[in-house]
C-alpha cells in the first residue's frame, strides 16, 4: 500500500512563496505520473500540475508562470514550488500518484495553504 505524505503548507501573505513536498513510500514499483490537486471551500477538486516519470509537466492556466512542479525519483518525492501567491490560491492541496505497472492511484491526506494578509 502506497502512502503519500504532504508537507510545507501554511499561512503566507499575498505575493509570498511556499514549497510543498510529497513523499511516497510503500510502493513495490516506481511511480508513474505524480500530481498536485487543490480544493478550495465550496469548489470541486482541480488539477494544479502534473509530472510524468520522465519529467514532462502540465499546469492549469491559473498557475502557469507562478508554480513549478518537480520530482526526485530516487526519493519518490514530488514538489510544488509556489510563487507570487494570491488569495485565490487558498485551498487544501493534495498529492496524487499513479503506480507503474499496476496503475493503482493514491491520494495524500492534504495540506492547507492559506494566502492572506
mmCIF file of C-alpha atoms in Angstrom:
data_model
loop_
_atom_site.group_PDB
_atom_site.id
_atom_site.type_symbol
_atom_site.label_atom_id
_atom_site.label_comp_id
_atom_site.label_asym_id
_atom_site.label_seq_id
_atom_site.Cartn_x
_atom_site.Cartn_y
_atom_site.Cartn_z
ATOM 1 C CA UNK A 1 0.000 0.000 0.000
ATOM 2 C CA UNK A 2 1.442 3.319 -1.081
ATOM 3 C CA UNK A 3 1.363 6.193 1.373
ATOM 4 C CA UNK A 4 1.738 9.814 0.315
ATOM 5 C CA UNK A 5 2.678 12.351 2.961
ATOM 6 C CA UNK A 6 2.499 16.050 2.130
ATOM 7 C CA UNK A 7 4.267 18.845 3.959
ATOM 8 C CA UNK A 8 5.047 22.518 3.519
ATOM 9 C CA UNK A 9 1.633 24.134 3.703
ATOM 10 C CA UNK A 10 0.830 27.096 5.891
ATOM 11 C CA UNK A 11 -0.162 30.738 6.030
ATOM 12 C CA UNK A 12 1.563 33.183 3.700
ATOM 13 C CA UNK A 13 0.952 36.777 2.671
ATOM 14 C CA UNK A 14 -0.076 37.665 -0.871
ATOM 15 C CA UNK A 15 2.965 37.721 -3.110
ATOM 16 C CA UNK A 16 4.765 35.200 -0.960
ATOM 17 C CA UNK A 17 6.065 31.727 -1.715
ATOM 18 C CA UNK A 18 5.673 28.219 -0.375
ATOM 19 C CA UNK A 19 7.169 24.879 -1.337
ATOM 20 C CA UNK A 20 5.082 21.755 -0.928
ATOM 21 C CA UNK A 21 6.618 18.301 -0.716
ATOM 22 C CA UNK A 22 5.028 14.875 -1.072
ATOM 23 C CA UNK A 23 6.981 11.796 -0.110
ATOM 24 C CA UNK A 24 5.772 8.395 -1.273
ATOM 25 C CA UNK A 25 6.513 5.141 0.499
ATOM 26 C CA UNK A 26 5.423 1.529 0.358
ATOM 27 C CA UNK A 27 5.368 1.055 -3.392
ATOM 28 C CA UNK A 28 6.830 -2.105 -4.889
ATOM 29 C CA UNK A 29 7.212 -0.296 -8.198
ATOM 30 C CA UNK A 30 8.264 3.092 -9.370
ATOM 31 C CA UNK A 31 5.667 5.816 -9.534
ATOM 32 C CA UNK A 32 4.482 6.895 -12.934
ATOM 33 C CA UNK A 33 2.612 10.179 -13.032
ATOM 34 C CA UNK A 34 2.513 12.374 -9.947
ATOM 35 C CA UNK A 35 0.398 15.448 -9.487
ATOM 36 C CA UNK A 36 -0.881 18.164 -7.217
ATOM 37 C CA UNK A 37 -4.577 18.933 -6.917
ATOM 38 C CA UNK A 38 -6.300 21.544 -4.807
ATOM 39 C CA UNK A 39 -9.744 22.070 -3.388
ATOM 40 C CA UNK A 40 -10.976 25.428 -2.202
ATOM 41 C CA UNK A 41 -14.009 25.740 0.112
ATOM 42 C CA UNK A 42 -17.216 25.166 -1.819
ATOM 43 C CA UNK A 43 -15.390 24.198 -5.012
ATOM 44 C CA UNK A 44 -14.524 20.981 -6.759
ATOM 45 C CA UNK A 45 -11.060 19.494 -6.544
ATOM 46 C CA UNK A 46 -8.988 20.644 -9.519
ATOM 47 C CA UNK A 47 -5.698 19.633 -11.074
ATOM 48 C CA UNK A 48 -2.941 22.154 -10.408
ATOM 49 C CA UNK A 49 0.027 20.463 -12.089
ATOM 50 C CA UNK A 50 1.262 17.034 -13.038
ATOM 51 C CA UNK A 51 4.584 15.489 -13.959
ATOM 52 C CA UNK A 52 5.411 12.247 -15.728
ATOM 53 C CA UNK A 53 8.162 9.818 -14.792
ATOM 54 C CA UNK A 54 10.270 11.462 -17.496
ATOM 55 C CA UNK A 55 9.613 14.931 -16.045
ATOM 56 C CA UNK A 56 7.117 16.117 -18.617
ATOM 57 C CA UNK A 57 4.927 18.739 -16.955
ATOM 58 C CA UNK A 58 1.485 20.223 -17.318
ATOM 59 C CA UNK A 59 -0.094 23.172 -15.477
ATOM 60 C CA UNK A 60 -3.537 24.617 -15.145
ATOM 61 C CA UNK A 61 -3.708 28.075 -16.686
ATOM 62 C CA UNK A 62 -4.256 29.802 -13.346
ATOM 63 C CA UNK A 63 -0.794 28.843 -12.055
ATOM 64 C CA UNK A 64 1.321 28.943 -15.218
ATOM 65 C CA UNK A 65 4.414 31.063 -14.708
ATOM 66 C CA UNK A 66 3.999 31.059 -10.910
ATOM 67 C CA UNK A 67 4.123 27.390 -9.864
ATOM 68 C CA UNK A 68 6.738 24.771 -10.709
ATOM 69 C CA UNK A 69 6.299 21.036 -10.232
ATOM 70 C CA UNK A 70 9.347 18.795 -9.971
ATOM 71 C CA UNK A 71 10.224 15.340 -8.732
ATOM 72 C CA UNK A 72 13.115 13.358 -7.321
ATOM 73 C CA UNK A 73 12.630 9.776 -8.490
ATOM 74 C CA UNK A 74 15.371 8.458 -6.209
ATOM 75 C CA UNK A 75 13.441 9.799 -3.225
ATOM 76 C CA UNK A 76 9.955 9.115 -4.640
ATOM 77 C CA UNK A 77 9.140 12.720 -3.858
ATOM 78 C CA UNK A 78 7.278 15.384 -5.793
ATOM 79 C CA UNK A 79 7.499 19.104 -5.088
ATOM 80 C CA UNK A 80 5.403 22.145 -5.872
ATOM 81 C CA UNK A 81 7.159 25.497 -5.731
ATOM 82 C CA UNK A 82 4.518 28.206 -5.482
ATOM 83 C CA UNK A 83 5.474 31.835 -6.079
ATOM 84 C CA UNK A 84 3.500 35.073 -6.311
ATOM 85 C CA UNK A 85 0.686 33.541 -4.288
ATOM 86 C CA UNK A 86 -2.715 35.200 -4.258
ATOM 87 C CA UNK A 87 -5.766 34.683 -2.028
ATOM 88 C CA UNK A 88 -7.299 32.688 -4.901
ATOM 89 C CA UNK A 89 -4.625 30.035 -4.305
ATOM 90 C CA UNK A 90 -6.036 29.326 -0.849
ATOM 91 C CA UNK A 91 -7.048 25.671 -0.737
ATOM 92 C CA UNK A 92 -6.199 22.243 0.574
ATOM 93 C CA UNK A 93 -3.503 20.844 -1.698
ATOM 94 C CA UNK A 94 -3.454 17.107 -2.348
ATOM 95 C CA UNK A 95 -0.701 14.931 -3.730
ATOM 96 C CA UNK A 96 -1.675 12.224 -6.221
ATOM 97 C CA UNK A 97 0.363 9.383 -7.675
ATOM 98 C CA UNK A 98 -0.098 6.517 -10.089
ATOM 99 C CA UNK A 99 1.928 3.379 -9.616
ATOM 100 C CA UNK A 100 3.791 1.992 -12.611
ATOM 101 C CA UNK A 101 2.581 -1.378 -13.947
ATOM 102 C CA UNK A 102 -0.384 -1.730 -11.556
ATOM 103 C CA UNK A 103 -1.774 1.732 -12.429
ATOM 104 C CA UNK A 104 -3.158 1.916 -8.911
ATOM 105 C CA UNK A 105 -3.685 5.528 -7.838
ATOM 106 C CA UNK A 106 -3.234 7.090 -4.431
ATOM 107 C CA UNK A 107 -4.024 10.343 -2.646
ATOM 108 C CA UNK A 108 -2.277 12.125 0.179
ATOM 109 C CA UNK A 109 -4.146 13.495 3.176
ATOM 110 C CA UNK A 110 -3.847 17.105 2.036
ATOM 111 C CA UNK A 111 -2.063 20.174 3.311
ATOM 112 C CA UNK A 112 -3.702 23.558 3.883
ATOM 113 C CA UNK A 113 -2.375 26.604 2.051
ATOM 114 C CA UNK A 114 -3.827 29.934 3.134
ATOM 115 C CA UNK A 115 -2.880 33.177 1.408
ATOM 116 C CA UNK A 116 -3.983 36.156 3.433
ATOM 117 C CA UNK A 117 -2.721 39.474 4.752
#
